Coordinates of C-alpha atoms in Angstrom, one line a residue:
M430 CA 81.5 -80.4 -33.1
T431 CA 78.5 -80.2 -30.9
V432 CA 75.4 -79.0 -32.5
P433 CA 73.3 -76.6 -30.2
P434 CA 69.9 -77.8 -29.0
P435 CA 66.7 -76.1 -31.1
A436 CA 65.4 -72.7 -29.5
P437 CA 62.2 -73.4 -27.4
A438 CA 60.8 -71.3 -30.2
T439 CA 61.8 -73.8 -32.9
R440 CA 60.8 -77.2 -30.7
R441 CA 57.5 -75.3 -30.2
F442 CA 56.9 -74.6 -33.9
G443 CA 58.0 -78.6 -34.6
R444 CA 55.3 -79.5 -32.1
R445 CA 52.8 -77.6 -33.6
A446 CA 53.5 -78.7 -37.0
A447 CA 53.4 -82.4 -36.4
G448 CA 50.5 -81.4 -34.4
A449 CA 48.9 -80.4 -37.4
L450 CA 49.4 -83.2 -39.7
P451 CA 46.6 -85.5 -38.8
A452 CA 44.5 -82.3 -39.7
L453 CA 46.1 -82.5 -43.3
V454 CA 44.7 -86.4 -43.7
P455 CA 40.9 -85.3 -44.3
L456 CA 41.9 -82.1 -46.3
L457 CA 43.9 -83.7 -48.7
F458 CA 41.4 -86.6 -49.2
V459 CA 38.4 -84.4 -49.5
G460 CA 40.4 -81.7 -51.3
A461 CA 41.0 -85.1 -54.1
L462 CA 37.6 -86.6 -53.9
F463 CA 35.4 -83.4 -53.7
L464 CA 37.0 -80.1 -54.7
A465 CA 38.8 -81.6 -58.0
P466 CA 35.5 -83.2 -59.6
L467 CA 33.8 -79.9 -59.0
A468 CA 37.1 -78.2 -60.4
A469 CA 36.9 -79.9 -63.3
L470 CA 33.2 -79.5 -63.9
A471 CA 34.3 -75.7 -63.9
K472 CA 37.1 -76.2 -66.0
R473 CA 35.5 -78.2 -68.7
A474 CA 32.4 -75.9 -68.8
F475 CA 34.6 -72.6 -69.5
D476 CA 36.9 -74.6 -71.8
D477 CA 34.0 -75.9 -73.9
A478 CA 33.8 -74.4 -77.5
D479 CA 29.9 -74.3 -77.2
A480 CA 30.5 -72.6 -74.0
V481 CA 27.3 -69.8 -73.2
S482 CA 26.5 -67.8 -70.2
L483 CA 25.4 -68.7 -67.5
A484 CA 22.1 -66.9 -68.2
E485 CA 22.0 -68.4 -71.5
A486 CA 22.8 -72.0 -70.4
W487 CA 19.9 -71.7 -67.4
R488 CA 17.3 -70.4 -70.4
R489 CA 17.9 -73.5 -72.3
T490 CA 17.4 -75.5 -69.9
E491 CA 14.5 -74.3 -68.5
A492 CA 16.6 -74.1 -65.2
L493 CA 13.9 -71.8 -63.1
D494 CA 11.2 -73.9 -64.0
L495 CA 13.3 -76.8 -62.7
L496 CA 14.2 -75.1 -59.5
G497 CA 10.6 -74.0 -59.1
V498 CA 9.7 -77.9 -59.3
T499 CA 12.5 -79.2 -57.2
V500 CA 11.8 -76.3 -54.3
G501 CA 8.2 -77.0 -54.3
M502 CA 8.6 -80.7 -54.2
A503 CA 11.0 -80.7 -51.6
A504 CA 9.1 -78.1 -49.5
A505 CA 5.7 -80.6 -49.8
S506 CA 8.1 -83.5 -48.7
A507 CA 9.3 -81.5 -46.0
V508 CA 5.6 -80.7 -44.9
L509 CA 4.3 -84.3 -45.0
A510 CA 7.0 -85.7 -43.3
V511 CA 6.8 -83.5 -40.3
L512 CA 2.9 -84.5 -40.3
V513 CA 3.5 -88.2 -40.7
A514 CA 6.4 -88.1 -38.1
A515 CA 4.6 -86.2 -35.2
P516 CA 2.6 -89.0 -33.7
I517 CA 5.7 -91.6 -34.1
V518 CA 7.8 -89.0 -32.4
W519 CA 5.7 -88.9 -29.5
L520 CA 5.7 -92.6 -29.2
V521 CA 9.7 -92.7 -29.1
S522 CA 9.8 -89.7 -26.9
T523 CA 7.5 -90.6 -24.0
V524 CA 6.5 -94.3 -24.1
D525 CA 8.6 -97.1 -22.4
L526 CA 7.7 -100.5 -24.0
P527 CA 9.8 -103.9 -24.4
G528 CA 9.5 -103.6 -28.2
M529 CA 10.8 -99.7 -28.8
L530 CA 14.5 -101.1 -30.4
A531 CA 12.1 -102.7 -32.9
V532 CA 10.4 -99.5 -33.3
R533 CA 13.9 -97.5 -33.5
V534 CA 14.8 -100.0 -36.2
L535 CA 11.7 -99.5 -38.3
V536 CA 12.2 -95.7 -37.9
T537 CA 15.7 -96.1 -39.1
L538 CA 15.8 -98.4 -41.7
P539 CA 13.6 -96.2 -44.6
F540 CA 16.5 -93.7 -44.1
V541 CA 19.5 -96.0 -44.9
L542 CA 17.5 -97.6 -47.9
P543 CA 19.1 -97.1 -51.4
T544 CA 16.5 -94.9 -52.7
V545 CA 16.4 -96.8 -56.1
V546 CA 15.2 -99.7 -53.7
V547 CA 12.7 -97.6 -52.1
G548 CA 11.1 -96.4 -55.6
V549 CA 10.8 -100.0 -56.4
A550 CA 8.9 -100.7 -53.2
F551 CA 6.7 -97.9 -54.2
R552 CA 6.3 -99.1 -57.7
A553 CA 5.0 -102.3 -56.3
L554 CA 2.9 -100.6 -53.9
G555 CA 1.4 -98.4 -56.6
T556 CA 0.6 -101.4 -58.6
G557 CA -0.5 -103.7 -55.9
L558 CA -2.0 -102.4 -52.9
L559 CA -3.0 -99.0 -53.9
D560 CA -3.7 -100.1 -57.9
G561 CA -6.2 -97.7 -59.3
F562 CA -5.4 -94.7 -57.2
G563 CA -2.6 -93.7 -60.0
L564 CA 0.4 -93.7 -57.2
D565 CA 2.3 -96.2 -59.2
S566 CA 4.3 -93.3 -60.4
G567 CA 4.2 -89.6 -60.7
L568 CA 4.4 -86.7 -58.3
G569 CA 2.1 -88.2 -55.6
A570 CA 4.3 -91.6 -55.7
I571 CA 7.7 -89.6 -55.3
L572 CA 5.9 -87.3 -52.1
L573 CA 5.3 -90.6 -50.3
A574 CA 8.4 -92.3 -51.3
H575 CA 10.3 -89.2 -49.8
V576 CA 7.9 -88.9 -46.8
F577 CA 8.7 -92.9 -46.3
L578 CA 12.3 -91.8 -46.6
N579 CA 12.3 -89.1 -44.1
V580 CA 10.2 -89.8 -41.1
A581 CA 13.5 -90.8 -39.0
V582 CA 14.9 -87.1 -39.7
V583 CA 12.0 -85.9 -38.0
V584 CA 12.0 -88.6 -35.6
R585 CA 15.7 -88.8 -34.4
V586 CA 16.1 -84.8 -34.4
V587 CA 13.0 -83.8 -32.5
S588 CA 12.8 -86.6 -29.9
A589 CA 16.4 -86.1 -29.3
V590 CA 15.3 -82.9 -28.2
W591 CA 12.3 -84.1 -26.5
Q592 CA 13.9 -86.4 -24.4
Q593 CA 16.2 -83.6 -23.1
V594 CA 13.3 -81.5 -21.4
D595 CA 13.6 -81.3 -18.1
P596 CA 10.5 -83.0 -16.5
Q597 CA 10.5 -80.7 -13.3
A598 CA 9.3 -78.0 -15.8
V599 CA 6.3 -79.8 -16.8
V600 CA 5.5 -80.9 -13.1
A601 CA 5.7 -77.5 -11.9
A602 CA 3.3 -76.2 -14.6
R603 CA 0.7 -79.1 -13.9
T604 CA 1.0 -78.0 -10.0
L605 CA -0.2 -74.9 -11.1
G606 CA -3.5 -76.2 -12.7
A607 CA -2.2 -76.8 -16.4
S608 CA -4.0 -79.4 -17.8
P609 CA -1.9 -81.9 -19.8
W610 CA -2.2 -80.3 -22.9
R611 CA -1.7 -76.8 -21.7
A612 CA 1.6 -78.0 -19.8
F613 CA 2.9 -79.8 -23.2
L614 CA 2.1 -76.3 -25.1
D615 CA 3.3 -73.9 -22.6
V616 CA 6.4 -76.3 -21.8
V617 CA 7.3 -79.0 -24.4
A618 CA 6.5 -77.1 -27.5
P619 CA 8.6 -73.9 -27.5
R620 CA 11.5 -76.3 -27.4
L621 CA 10.5 -78.8 -29.6
V622 CA 10.0 -76.0 -32.4
P623 CA 13.6 -75.1 -33.3
A624 CA 14.0 -79.0 -33.5
V625 CA 11.2 -79.5 -36.1
A626 CA 12.2 -76.4 -38.1
A627 CA 15.7 -78.1 -38.3
A628 CA 14.2 -81.4 -39.0
A629 CA 12.1 -80.1 -41.5
A630 CA 15.2 -77.8 -43.3
L631 CA 17.0 -81.5 -43.4
V632 CA 14.3 -83.2 -45.3
F633 CA 13.9 -80.3 -47.6
L634 CA 17.8 -80.5 -48.1
F635 CA 17.4 -84.6 -48.7
C636 CA 14.6 -84.2 -51.1
S637 CA 16.0 -81.5 -53.1
T638 CA 18.8 -83.9 -54.2
S639 CA 16.7 -86.7 -54.7
F640 CA 17.5 -88.9 -57.4
G641 CA 16.9 -92.8 -57.4
V642 CA 13.3 -92.1 -56.5
I643 CA 12.6 -90.0 -59.3
V644 CA 13.9 -92.1 -61.6
I645 CA 12.3 -94.8 -60.7
L646 CA 8.8 -93.2 -59.8
G647 CA 9.0 -90.0 -62.3
D648 CA 8.6 -92.2 -65.7
G649 CA 10.3 -89.1 -67.6
R650 CA 7.2 -87.0 -66.7
V651 CA 8.9 -85.2 -63.3
R652 CA 11.9 -83.2 -64.2
T653 CA 14.2 -81.6 -61.4
L654 CA 17.2 -80.2 -61.3
E655 CA 19.0 -83.4 -60.1
T656 CA 17.7 -85.3 -63.2
E657 CA 18.4 -82.9 -65.6
I658 CA 21.6 -82.5 -64.7
Y659 CA 22.0 -86.4 -65.4
Q660 CA 20.2 -86.0 -68.5
Q661 CA 22.0 -83.0 -70.0
G662 CA 25.4 -84.5 -69.1
V663 CA 25.0 -88.3 -69.8
G664 CA 22.0 -88.3 -72.1
Y665 CA 23.0 -85.3 -74.2
F666 CA 26.6 -84.9 -73.3
R667 CA 25.8 -81.1 -73.1
I668 CA 28.6 -80.1 -70.7
P669 CA 27.8 -76.1 -70.2
E670 CA 24.1 -76.7 -69.6
A671 CA 25.0 -79.7 -67.1
V672 CA 27.5 -77.6 -65.1
S673 CA 24.9 -74.6 -65.1
L674 CA 22.6 -76.5 -63.5
S675 CA 25.0 -77.9 -61.0
F676 CA 25.9 -74.7 -60.0
L677 CA 22.1 -73.7 -59.4
Q678 CA 21.6 -77.0 -57.2
I679 CA 24.7 -76.3 -55.2
L680 CA 23.4 -72.9 -54.2
L681 CA 20.1 -74.6 -53.5
V682 CA 21.6 -77.3 -51.3
V683 CA 24.6 -74.9 -49.2
C684 CA 21.1 -72.3 -48.6
A685 CA 19.5 -75.4 -47.0
L686 CA 22.2 -76.6 -45.3
L687 CA 22.8 -73.4 -43.7
L688 CA 19.2 -72.9 -42.8
A689 CA 19.1 -76.5 -41.4
R690 CA 22.2 -75.7 -39.4
L691 CA 21.1 -72.3 -38.3
L692 CA 17.5 -73.7 -37.0
G693 CA 19.6 -76.2 -35.3
R694 CA 21.4 -73.9 -33.0
S695 CA 18.5 -72.0 -32.3
A696 CA 17.1 -74.4 -29.9
P697 CA 16.6 -73.4 -26.2
A698 CA 18.6 -75.1 -23.3
T699 CA 17.4 -78.1 -22.2
S700 CA 18.1 -79.8 -18.7
D701 CA 20.6 -82.7 -18.3
R702 CA 18.2 -84.8 -16.3
G703 CA 15.9 -85.2 -19.6
G704 CA 12.7 -86.7 -19.4
R705 CA 11.6 -90.5 -18.7
R706 CA 9.8 -92.6 -20.9
Q707 CA 6.8 -94.2 -18.7
R708 CA 4.7 -97.1 -19.5
P709 CA 1.3 -96.3 -21.0
R710 CA -1.4 -96.7 -18.5
G711 CA -5.3 -95.9 -19.0
W712 CA -6.3 -93.8 -22.3
V713 CA -2.7 -93.8 -23.1
W714 CA -2.8 -97.3 -24.3
F715 CA -5.3 -96.4 -27.1
A716 CA -3.1 -93.6 -28.4
V717 CA -0.3 -96.2 -28.2
F718 CA -2.2 -98.8 -30.3
A719 CA -3.2 -95.7 -32.6
V720 CA 0.4 -94.8 -33.4
S721 CA 1.6 -98.0 -33.6
A722 CA -1.0 -98.6 -36.6
W723 CA -0.1 -95.4 -37.9
T724 CA 4.0 -96.4 -37.9
V725 CA 2.8 -99.8 -39.5
L726 CA 0.7 -98.4 -42.3
W727 CA 3.5 -95.9 -43.3
L728 CA 6.8 -97.7 -42.8
V729 CA 6.1 -101.7 -42.9
V730 CA 3.4 -101.5 -45.6
P731 CA 5.5 -100.3 -48.5
I732 CA 8.1 -103.1 -47.7
G733 CA 5.6 -105.9 -47.3
S734 CA 4.4 -105.2 -50.9
L735 CA 7.8 -105.0 -52.1
V736 CA 8.2 -108.8 -50.5
V737 CA 5.0 -109.9 -51.7
R738 CA 5.7 -108.5 -55.4
S739 CA 8.9 -109.8 -55.3
L740 CA 7.1 -113.3 -55.1
R741 CA 4.3 -112.6 -57.1
P742 CA 6.3 -110.5 -60.2
G743 CA 3.6 -111.9 -62.8
G744 CA 0.7 -112.2 -60.8
Q745 CA 1.6 -115.9 -59.4
W746 CA 3.6 -117.0 -56.6
S747 CA 7.3 -117.8 -57.8
T748 CA 10.6 -117.7 -56.6
A749 CA 12.2 -117.0 -60.0
G750 CA 13.3 -114.0 -58.9
Y751 CA 15.5 -114.8 -55.9
R752 CA 16.7 -118.1 -58.1
V753 CA 18.5 -115.3 -60.7
L754 CA 20.7 -113.7 -57.5
F755 CA 22.4 -116.7 -57.4
D756 CA 22.8 -118.1 -61.0
D757 CA 26.1 -117.1 -62.2
A758 CA 24.6 -118.7 -66.0
S759 CA 22.1 -116.1 -66.0
S760 CA 22.7 -113.1 -68.5
V761 CA 22.0 -110.7 -65.4
S762 CA 24.9 -110.8 -63.6
I763 CA 23.4 -110.3 -60.1
A764 CA 25.6 -112.2 -58.1
D765 CA 28.7 -110.7 -59.1
S766 CA 27.1 -107.3 -58.3
L767 CA 26.2 -108.5 -55.0
R768 CA 29.7 -109.3 -54.3
Y769 CA 31.4 -105.9 -55.4
S770 CA 28.8 -104.2 -53.5
V771 CA 29.8 -106.0 -50.2
S772 CA 33.6 -105.8 -51.0
S773 CA 33.1 -102.4 -52.1
A774 CA 30.8 -101.0 -49.0
F775 CA 33.3 -102.8 -46.8
A776 CA 36.2 -100.9 -48.4
A777 CA 34.5 -97.6 -48.1
M778 CA 33.4 -98.3 -44.4
V779 CA 37.3 -98.8 -43.4
I780 CA 38.3 -95.4 -45.5
A781 CA 35.0 -93.9 -43.8
V782 CA 35.9 -94.5 -40.5
A783 CA 39.4 -94.0 -40.6
V784 CA 39.0 -90.6 -42.2
G785 CA 36.3 -89.7 -39.9
L786 CA 37.9 -90.4 -36.7
I787 CA 40.9 -88.8 -37.2
A788 CA 38.6 -85.3 -38.7
A789 CA 36.4 -86.0 -35.1
T790 CA 39.6 -86.1 -33.1
V791 CA 40.8 -82.7 -35.1
M792 CA 37.6 -81.0 -34.4
T793 CA 37.6 -82.0 -30.8
R794 CA 41.5 -81.2 -29.8
R795 CA 42.4 -78.8 -31.9
R796 CA 41.3 -74.6 -32.5
D797 CA 43.7 -74.0 -35.1
A798 CA 43.1 -72.7 -39.0
V799 CA 44.1 -75.9 -40.4
A800 CA 41.9 -78.0 -38.1
K801 CA 39.0 -75.7 -38.9
V802 CA 39.8 -76.0 -42.8
G803 CA 39.9 -79.6 -42.6
A804 CA 36.8 -80.6 -40.4
A805 CA 34.8 -77.9 -42.4
L806 CA 36.2 -80.0 -46.0
A807 CA 35.1 -83.3 -44.1
I808 CA 31.6 -82.4 -43.9
L809 CA 31.0 -80.4 -47.2
P810 CA 30.4 -83.4 -49.2
L811 CA 26.9 -82.9 -47.4
G812 CA 26.3 -79.8 -49.5
V813 CA 26.8 -81.0 -53.1
S814 CA 24.1 -83.4 -55.0
A815 CA 25.3 -87.0 -55.7
V816 CA 24.4 -86.4 -59.1
T817 CA 26.9 -83.6 -59.5
L818 CA 29.5 -85.1 -57.8
G819 CA 29.3 -88.3 -59.9
F820 CA 28.9 -86.0 -62.9
G821 CA 32.2 -84.0 -62.1
Y822 CA 34.0 -87.7 -61.8
V823 CA 33.2 -88.7 -65.4
V824 CA 34.8 -85.0 -66.8
L825 CA 37.5 -85.6 -64.3
T826 CA 38.4 -88.7 -65.2
T827 CA 39.2 -87.6 -68.5
Y828 CA 42.1 -85.5 -67.4
L829 CA 43.4 -88.7 -65.8
P830 CA 45.3 -91.8 -66.7
R831 CA 42.3 -94.4 -68.0
E832 CA 43.7 -96.4 -64.9
V833 CA 42.5 -94.2 -62.8
G834 CA 38.6 -94.1 -64.0
T835 CA 38.5 -97.7 -64.4
S836 CA 40.2 -98.8 -61.1
S837 CA 37.7 -100.9 -59.0
L838 CA 38.8 -98.5 -55.8
L839 CA 37.0 -95.4 -57.4
I840 CA 33.9 -96.0 -55.8
P841 CA 34.3 -97.2 -52.5
A842 CA 36.6 -94.1 -52.1
V843 CA 33.5 -91.9 -53.5
Q844 CA 31.2 -93.8 -51.3
A845 CA 33.3 -93.3 -48.1
L846 CA 33.4 -89.4 -49.2
I847 CA 30.0 -89.7 -48.8
A848 CA 29.6 -91.4 -45.3
I849 CA 32.5 -89.5 -43.6
P850 CA 29.9 -86.7 -42.5
V851 CA 27.9 -89.3 -40.9
V852 CA 30.9 -90.8 -39.2
I853 CA 32.0 -87.4 -38.0
G854 CA 28.3 -86.6 -36.6
M855 CA 28.4 -89.7 -34.5
V856 CA 32.0 -89.7 -33.1
V857 CA 32.5 -86.2 -32.4
P858 CA 29.7 -86.3 -29.5
A859 CA 31.2 -89.4 -28.2
L860 CA 34.5 -88.1 -28.0
A861 CA 33.4 -84.5 -26.6
E862 CA 32.0 -86.7 -23.5
V863 CA 35.6 -88.6 -22.7
P864 CA 36.3 -86.4 -19.4
Q865 CA 39.5 -84.6 -20.4
R866 CA 40.9 -85.5 -16.7
R867 CA 41.3 -88.9 -17.5
R868 CA 43.7 -88.0 -20.7
D869 CA 45.4 -85.5 -18.5
A870 CA 46.4 -88.6 -15.9
A871 CA 47.3 -90.5 -18.6
A872 CA 49.8 -88.0 -19.9
V873 CA 51.0 -87.3 -16.3
L874 CA 52.0 -91.3 -16.5
G875 CA 54.2 -90.8 -19.5
A876 CA 51.4 -91.6 -22.2
G877 CA 52.1 -89.5 -25.4
P878 CA 49.3 -88.5 -27.5
A879 CA 48.9 -91.7 -29.5
R880 CA 49.1 -93.9 -26.4
V881 CA 46.2 -91.3 -24.7
F882 CA 44.0 -91.8 -27.4
W883 CA 44.4 -95.9 -27.9
T884 CA 43.9 -96.5 -24.0
V885 CA 41.3 -93.9 -22.9
D886 CA 39.6 -92.2 -25.9
L887 CA 39.1 -95.2 -27.9
P888 CA 37.7 -97.8 -25.7
M889 CA 35.1 -94.9 -24.5
I890 CA 33.7 -94.4 -27.9
G891 CA 34.1 -97.9 -29.1
R892 CA 30.2 -98.4 -29.2
S893 CA 29.5 -95.2 -31.0
L894 CA 32.4 -96.2 -33.5
G895 CA 31.0 -99.4 -34.1
A896 CA 27.5 -97.9 -34.8
A897 CA 29.0 -95.3 -37.2
A898 CA 30.9 -98.4 -39.1
G899 CA 27.6 -99.9 -39.5
F900 CA 26.2 -96.8 -40.8
A901 CA 29.0 -96.1 -43.0
F902 CA 28.4 -100.0 -44.5
V903 CA 24.7 -99.4 -45.2
M904 CA 25.4 -95.8 -47.1
A905 CA 27.7 -97.2 -49.1
M906 CA 26.1 -100.1 -50.2
G907 CA 23.0 -98.6 -51.0
E908 CA 24.6 -95.3 -52.5
F909 CA 23.1 -94.8 -56.0
G910 CA 23.7 -91.5 -57.4
A911 CA 27.4 -90.8 -57.7
T912 CA 27.8 -94.5 -58.3
T913 CA 25.7 -94.6 -61.2
F914 CA 28.4 -92.6 -63.1
L915 CA 31.2 -94.4 -62.3
A916 CA 29.7 -97.9 -62.7
Q917 CA 31.5 -100.3 -65.2
A918 CA 30.8 -103.7 -66.2
H919 CA 33.3 -105.2 -63.5
T920 CA 32.2 -102.3 -60.7
T921 CA 28.3 -102.3 -61.0
T922 CA 26.6 -102.1 -57.2
L923 CA 23.2 -103.7 -56.7
P924 CA 21.6 -100.6 -56.7
V925 CA 22.6 -99.4 -60.2
L926 CA 21.5 -103.4 -61.7
I927 CA 18.5 -102.6 -60.1
G928 CA 17.7 -99.4 -61.9
S929 CA 19.1 -100.7 -65.3
L930 CA 16.6 -103.9 -64.4
M931 CA 13.9 -101.7 -63.8
G932 CA 14.4 -100.1 -67.2
R933 CA 14.4 -103.1 -68.9
P934 CA 11.1 -105.0 -70.4
G935 CA 10.0 -108.6 -69.6
A936 CA 8.9 -110.3 -66.2
D937 CA 12.4 -111.8 -65.7
N938 CA 14.2 -108.7 -65.0
L939 CA 11.4 -107.4 -63.0
A940 CA 11.3 -110.6 -60.8
A941 CA 15.2 -110.2 -60.1
A942 CA 14.8 -106.0 -59.4
M943 CA 12.1 -107.0 -56.9
A944 CA 14.3 -110.2 -55.7
A945 CA 17.4 -107.9 -55.4
S946 CA 15.6 -104.6 -53.6
V947 CA 14.2 -107.6 -51.0
L948 CA 18.0 -108.5 -50.4
L949 CA 19.1 -104.9 -49.9
V950 CA 16.2 -104.3 -47.4
A951 CA 17.2 -107.4 -45.2
V952 CA 21.2 -106.2 -45.4
S953 CA 19.9 -103.0 -44.4
A954 CA 17.6 -104.3 -41.7
A955 CA 20.5 -106.5 -40.2
V956 CA 23.0 -103.5 -40.1
V957 CA 20.4 -100.9 -38.5
F958 CA 19.9 -103.4 -35.8
F959 CA 23.3 -104.1 -34.9
V960 CA 23.7 -100.0 -35.0
E961 CA 20.9 -99.8 -32.5
L962 CA 22.1 -102.4 -30.4
A963 CA 25.4 -101.3 -30.5
A964 CA 25.1 -97.6 -29.7
P965 CA 25.3 -96.0 -26.5
R966 CA 22.3 -95.8 -24.5
G967 CA 20.3 -92.8 -25.2
A968 CA 22.3 -91.9 -28.0
Q969 CA 21.2 -90.6 -30.9
A970 CA 22.4 -91.5 -34.5
A971 CA 23.7 -88.7 -36.5
V972 CA 21.3 -87.7 -39.6
G973 CA 23.3 -87.3 -42.6
G974 CA 23.8 -89.1 -45.8
R975 CA 23.3 -88.6 -49.5
R976 CA 20.2 -89.6 -52.0

C-alpha cells in the first residue's frame, strides 16, 4: 500500500516546527538555570513556617532605608562616572594616535576585572598612596571603586555614538560662522545626550547590584539591598526576609534596565559615514596630554597601588605572596583555586558561546513568538542581581539530589548564564551585517540552512565571535556574586578565595590575596588585549555583565 505524501500544509508545519527547535535551546537553558532558582526562592518563602507578609518582612529588614542607600549610592556613582569619563570619551572619539589600542585596553580592563579584585585594589590605594584621607573603606572608597569599574561603560556607549555623527554637519556649522565650541554644542552634543543618559542608566544598574566592592570596602558599615540579601539568607538564614529583599532588588534592577533600553533607543539618527579621528595639532596636544594624565590617574594608579602593595604587604619588599600562589604545601589552596578557575571559565565560555550564538541567530533570522521568547529569556539574567540568583541556587539545591548541588559543572553553567547576554550583544550586530544576498546565493546553489551558516555567516562573524568568547572567559573567571553561594571546597574560584583571604587576619593572608589579585589583573589584561585586537575595526564591544 502506497503512503500518500504529506499535504503542503503539513509539510509547512513540519518545517516551522523544525526551524523553531534552535529557539528552544536558549529558552530551556535559561529557564532551567535562571527561572528555576527564582521559583525556588518564591516557593520556599511562602512555604516557610515563619513566613510573614511582604510589608512585614520589609519592615523587619528596614528595606526602604536599604533601598534609599542603594539608589543614592548608585545614582552618585553614575553621575561621577559620567564626569570622570567625559574627557576620555573625547580622547577616544576624536584623537588618532598610534597608542590608541593601549588606551582602549586600559579603559576596558577595569570593567571586566573581578569586583573583589577592584575592592582589594582600592583597599591597597586607601592604605597606601591615599593613606590619611579616610578612603581605605566606607562610602567614599566605594564610590571611587564604582567610578573605576564603570568608566568603560560611559566611554564605549558615548564614543560609539560620537564616532557616527556626520562630520559634514559640523563642517556646515563652521562654514556658517560657528566656533568649534558652538558647533559642538549645536551639532554633536544633542546627539550625545541620549547616549550619556543611557550610559548613566547602565552604570546605575551595575552599581545598584554591586556586591564584591561593598563586601571588601564596606567593612560591614555600608549596607545595601545586595549585601543584606546575603546577610539575611546566609548569615541568619531568614528565608522570607531575604526573599522579600530579593523581590525589591529585582524590581529596582528591572526598572533601571528598562530605563537604559528606553534611553538607548531615543538617540537621534547618525550618519553611516561617521566622524574621523584626527592627529592632534597645536593646542590640542596640551588637551591630549592633560586627558592622558587624567586617564592614568583614574585607571592606572589603582592597579599600580595593588601591584606595589602585593610586593610590600607588611611594609617591606617581599615576594612571599607570589610564592604562596604555587605552593601546594600551603594551607591556602591558591594553586588549586587557580586551576579550577581557569577550567571553569573555559567551560563557561564554551557554553556561553554555543547558547549565545544560537540565540543571536534566532534573533536575526526569525520573528515568531518562540524566537522572541527564547531571545528575551537569554538576556533576562541582566535583570536580576547575582546575589539573588546565587541565593536562589542555594534554596533550589535543597529540592534536588545532593549530586547536583555538589557538581563541579554547576558553577560553569551559572557563569555561562551570566556571560550569555554579552555574547548575544556582540554577535547580533555582526550577524546583522552579513549580506542577505550571499545567503540567498548559497541557498540557490543547494546549501541547506546549516551549510549556509557554516560557509557564509560564520567566516564573516569570526572576529566578533572570538571577541565575545574572550569577554565570556574573563567575565566567567571573575564572577563573584553568585559563585560565593555555590563554592565548595573543591569548587572554590580565585575571586571567592581572595574575598575569604581578605577576611582573615595575618600578613600572609593579605600578601596572598594581593598577589592573587595581581594575577587576575594580568589574565584579564591579556584577554582584553586579545579582544580589542580581534574585534572588527571600529566595532564596540557590547556592554553587559554582572557584579
